[in-house]
Amino acid sequence: MPVLATPAWRLECAAVLFDMDGTLVDSSRCVDRTWRAWCARHGLDAEALFRVSHGRRNHETVALVAPHLDVAREVADLVRAEEACLDGIVPVPGAPELLAALPRDRWAVVTSAWRRLAGLRLRAAGLPEPGVLVTADDVAAGKPDPEGYLKAAADLGVEPERCVVLEDAPAGLAAARAAGMRAVAVRTTMGDGRLAARWSVDDLEALRYEED
């Protein structure tokens, strides 16, 4: 049985499902710049926004923090800004090596980004696009709803309970658990108690994939 492991623990699994931003791709400079500029334009508290935005789709974040605005128009502006910002996008430490070790039919990406942005960021970070990529365009409900992770497992032909999810945000960890999957917290974005999880790593360098 394949195993995802660190020196401290081992998880048997049939597939590994990754969040993208903060888990595989470090896009923090672009995300921070885009949202701070948007908050400044509307007189909103950026720190309050960041407490709820990680792992959520843009329209959900806008509706949550500024329901008085025209959500569709604001999201269109954010789409243009995020797609134009690729400076400083790099892989999370250990991501290239871990993906290279995984067979193509044993991993997927489930992201709150839309499909075009996901492709742009994966390429900017020098990472391969997965055979199964579930984006905001593919689901009716975003994280913490489990729909995206359940769709990825189904597309890979793997039962949910045989999947391990790697996530850097509370909404994503909640989505994985709601899908009946084991969740590993990646402490690249938040290192505090908000990522309480049975299994956790600082980044992906601590992880290895083995075929037992």
Short mmCIF file of C-alpha atoms in Angstrom, two decimals:
data_model
loop_
_atom_site.label_atom_id
_atom_site.label_comp_id
_atom_site.label_asym_id
_atom_site.label_seq_id
_atom_site.Cartn_x
_atom_site.Cartn_y
_atom_site.Cartn_z
CA MET A 1 0.00 0.00 0.00
CA PRO A 2 1.40 3.45 -0.85
CA VAL A 3 2.41 5.56 2.14
CA LEU A 4 2.73 9.29 2.77
CA ALA A 5 5.18 9.67 5.62
CA THR A 6 7.37 11.91 7.77
CA PRO A 7 9.92 10.77 10.36
CA ALA A 8 7.10 11.05 12.93
CA TRP A 9 4.15 9.35 11.23
CA ARG A 10 2.98 7.26 8.26
CA LEU A 11 -0.38 7.38 6.47
CA GLU A 12 -1.43 4.62 4.10
CA CYS A 13 -3.35 6.07 1.18
CA ALA A 14 -4.43 5.45 -2.40
CA ALA A 15 -4.27 9.12 -3.43
CA VAL A 16 -2.95 12.47 -2.22
CA LEU A 17 -5.13 15.55 -2.75
CA PHE A 18 -3.50 18.98 -2.57
CA ASP A 19 -4.81 22.44 -2.04
CA MET A 20 -2.86 24.84 -4.30
CA ASP A 21 -2.14 28.29 -2.84
CA GLY A 22 -0.07 27.97 0.31
CA THR A 23 0.21 24.19 -0.03
CA LEU A 24 1.90 23.63 -3.42
CA VAL A 25 2.36 27.21 -4.60
CA ASP A 26 3.58 30.20 -2.60
CA SER A 27 1.53 33.00 -4.11
CA SER A 28 1.41 35.02 -0.89
CA ARG A 29 3.01 38.14 -2.34
CA CYS A 30 0.43 38.40 -5.10
CA VAL A 31 -2.50 37.50 -2.88
CA ASP A 32 -1.43 40.00 -0.24
CA ARG A 33 -0.87 42.79 -2.75
CA THR A 34 -4.16 42.22 -4.59
CA TRP A 35 -6.39 42.03 -1.54
CA ARG A 36 -4.72 44.89 0.34
CA ALA A 37 -5.18 47.16 -2.67
CA TRP A 38 -8.82 46.10 -2.90
CA CYS A 39 -9.42 46.71 0.81
CA ALA A 40 -7.76 50.11 0.65
CA ARG A 41 -9.96 51.08 -2.28
CA HIS A 42 -13.10 50.26 -0.30
CA GLY A 43 -11.99 51.34 3.17
CA LEU A 44 -11.99 47.79 4.53
CA ASP A 45 -9.76 46.18 7.17
CA ALA A 46 -7.36 43.88 5.30
CA GLU A 47 -6.39 41.94 8.43
CA ALA A 48 -10.03 41.14 9.14
CA LEU A 49 -10.43 39.96 5.55
CA PHE A 50 -7.39 37.68 5.74
CA ARG A 51 -8.83 36.02 8.85
CA VAL A 52 -11.70 34.63 6.77
CA SER A 53 -10.48 34.58 3.15
CA HIS A 54 -7.95 31.74 3.11
CA GLY A 55 -9.33 28.76 1.22
CA ARG A 56 -12.47 30.56 0.06
CA ARG A 57 -13.52 31.54 -3.45
CA ASN A 58 -13.33 35.24 -4.28
CA HIS A 59 -17.06 35.80 -4.57
CA GLU A 60 -17.61 34.12 -1.21
CA THR A 61 -14.99 36.34 0.42
CA VAL A 62 -16.40 39.53 -1.09
CA ALA A 63 -19.94 38.60 -0.08
CA LEU A 64 -18.75 37.80 3.44
CA VAL A 65 -16.76 40.98 4.14
CA ALA A 66 -18.55 43.52 1.91
CA PRO A 67 -22.09 42.37 1.11
CA HIS A 68 -23.04 45.98 0.30
CA LEU A 69 -20.83 45.95 -2.83
CA ASP A 70 -21.66 44.65 -6.30
CA VAL A 71 -20.08 41.23 -5.86
CA ALA A 72 -19.93 40.36 -9.57
CA ARG A 73 -18.22 43.63 -10.48
CA GLU A 74 -15.72 43.38 -7.61
CA VAL A 75 -14.86 39.79 -8.49
CA ALA A 76 -14.27 40.76 -12.13
CA ASP A 77 -11.77 43.41 -10.95
CA LEU A 78 -10.06 40.92 -8.66
CA VAL A 79 -9.81 38.34 -11.46
CA ARG A 80 -7.96 40.81 -13.68
CA ALA A 81 -5.63 41.84 -10.86
CA GLU A 82 -4.78 38.30 -9.77
CA GLU A 83 -4.19 37.00 -13.29
CA ALA A 84 -1.85 39.93 -13.98
CA CYS A 85 0.27 39.25 -10.88
CA LEU A 86 2.78 36.44 -11.29
CA ASP A 87 5.83 38.07 -9.72
CA GLY A 88 7.28 36.15 -6.79
CA ILE A 89 5.24 32.99 -7.29
CA VAL A 90 7.39 30.01 -6.29
CA PRO A 91 6.79 26.41 -5.24
CA VAL A 92 6.36 25.62 -1.57
CA PRO A 93 9.57 23.92 -0.33
CA GLY A 94 9.45 20.23 -1.16
CA ALA A 95 6.55 20.49 -3.62
CA PRO A 96 8.51 19.68 -6.83
CA GLU A 97 10.15 16.65 -5.26
CA LEU A 98 6.94 15.27 -3.76
CA LEU A 99 4.97 15.67 -6.99
CA ALA A 100 7.79 14.01 -8.96
CA ALA A 101 7.56 10.98 -6.66
CA LEU A 102 3.80 10.60 -7.04
CA PRO A 103 2.34 8.58 -9.94
CA ARG A 104 0.15 10.84 -12.10
CA ASP A 105 -2.99 8.86 -11.30
CA ARG A 106 -2.47 9.10 -7.53
CA TRP A 107 -2.71 12.86 -6.96
CA ALA A 108 -4.99 15.80 -7.67
CA VAL A 109 -5.30 19.50 -6.89
CA VAL A 110 -8.45 20.99 -5.36
CA THR A 111 -8.30 24.77 -5.31
CA SER A 112 -10.55 27.74 -4.65
CA ALA A 113 -8.89 29.50 -7.59
CA TRP A 114 -10.58 29.46 -10.98
CA ARG A 115 -9.13 27.23 -13.70
CA ARG A 116 -7.20 29.88 -15.65
CA LEU A 117 -5.56 31.26 -12.50
CA ALA A 118 -4.69 27.77 -11.26
CA GLY A 119 -2.89 27.02 -14.52
CA LEU A 120 -1.06 30.36 -14.47
CA ARG A 121 0.18 29.89 -10.92
CA LEU A 122 1.21 26.26 -11.31
CA ARG A 123 3.22 27.15 -14.43
CA ALA A 124 4.74 30.22 -12.76
CA ALA A 125 5.91 27.99 -9.90
CA GLY A 126 7.33 25.43 -12.35
CA LEU A 127 4.96 22.69 -11.17
CA PRO A 128 3.13 20.19 -13.38
CA GLU A 129 -0.59 20.46 -13.91
CA PRO A 130 -2.31 17.39 -12.47
CA GLY A 131 -4.41 14.94 -14.40
CA VAL A 132 -7.26 15.85 -12.04
CA LEU A 133 -7.67 19.56 -11.27
CA VAL A 134 -10.80 20.68 -9.43
CA THR A 135 -11.24 24.46 -9.37
CA ALA A 136 -13.83 27.02 -8.34
CA ASP A 137 -15.31 26.62 -11.82
CA ASP A 138 -16.12 22.96 -11.17
CA VAL A 139 -18.15 23.06 -7.96
CA ALA A 140 -21.37 24.60 -6.74
CA ALA A 141 -20.08 25.05 -3.19
CA GLY A 142 -16.56 26.01 -2.14
CA LYS A 143 -14.57 24.98 0.91
CA PRO A 144 -15.44 24.22 3.72
CA ASP A 145 -18.01 22.26 1.71
CA PRO A 146 -16.53 18.84 0.80
CA GLU A 147 -17.78 18.89 -2.82
CA GLY A 148 -14.38 19.64 -4.39
CA TYR A 149 -12.53 16.90 -2.54
CA LEU A 150 -15.26 14.35 -3.18
CA LYS A 151 -15.18 15.21 -6.89
CA ALA A 152 -11.39 14.79 -7.02
CA ALA A 153 -11.58 11.38 -5.36
CA ALA A 154 -14.32 10.28 -7.75
CA ASP A 155 -12.33 11.50 -10.77
CA LEU A 156 -9.31 9.51 -9.57
CA GLY A 157 -11.49 6.47 -8.91
CA VAL A 158 -10.49 6.34 -5.24
CA GLU A 159 -12.74 6.01 -2.19
CA PRO A 160 -12.70 9.16 -0.01
CA GLU A 161 -11.50 7.32 3.07
CA ARG A 162 -8.38 6.21 1.16
CA CYS A 163 -7.36 9.80 0.37
CA VAL A 164 -5.01 12.07 2.30
CA VAL A 165 -5.49 15.83 1.92
CA LEU A 166 -2.79 18.47 2.37
CA GLU A 167 -4.18 21.89 3.30
CA ASP A 168 -2.95 25.20 4.73
CA ALA A 169 -6.28 26.80 5.71
CA PRO A 170 -9.05 26.02 8.21
CA ALA A 171 -11.74 25.99 5.49
CA GLY A 172 -9.81 23.40 3.49
CA LEU A 173 -9.11 21.21 6.50
CA ALA A 174 -12.81 21.30 7.37
CA ALA A 175 -13.70 20.37 3.78
CA ALA A 176 -11.36 17.37 3.87
CA ARG A 177 -12.77 16.11 7.14
CA ALA A 178 -16.34 16.60 5.92
CA ALA A 179 -15.42 14.44 2.92
CA GLY A 180 -14.33 11.64 5.25
CA MET A 181 -10.64 12.09 4.39
CA ARG A 182 -7.59 12.37 6.60
CA ALA A 183 -6.20 15.91 6.62
CA VAL A 184 -2.60 17.04 7.05
CA ALA A 185 -2.11 20.68 8.02
CA VAL A 186 0.65 22.52 6.17
CA ARG A 187 1.85 25.42 8.34
CA THR A 188 2.98 27.74 5.55
CA THR A 189 0.19 30.30 5.90
CA MET A 190 -0.90 29.90 9.51
CA GLY A 191 1.20 28.42 12.26
CA ASP A 192 -1.24 28.85 15.11
CA GLY A 193 -4.07 26.90 16.69
CA ARG A 194 -6.40 27.64 13.78
CA LEU A 195 -4.73 24.71 11.99
CA ALA A 196 -5.28 22.22 14.78
CA ALA A 197 -4.81 18.81 13.18
CA ARG A 198 -3.67 15.36 14.18
CA TRP A 199 -1.00 15.43 11.49
CA SER A 200 0.94 18.53 10.44
CA VAL A 201 4.13 19.65 8.66
CA ASP A 202 5.91 23.00 8.28
CA ASP A 203 6.10 22.52 4.49
CA LEU A 204 6.37 19.63 2.04
CA GLU A 205 10.09 18.97 2.54
CA ALA A 206 9.26 16.76 5.51
CA LEU A 207 7.05 14.47 3.41
CA ARG A 208 7.97 11.46 1.32
CA TYR A 209 5.86 9.10 -0.76
CA GLU A 210 6.68 5.42 -0.76
CA GLU A 211 5.26 2.34 -2.45
CA ASP A 212 5.40 -0.29 0.31
#
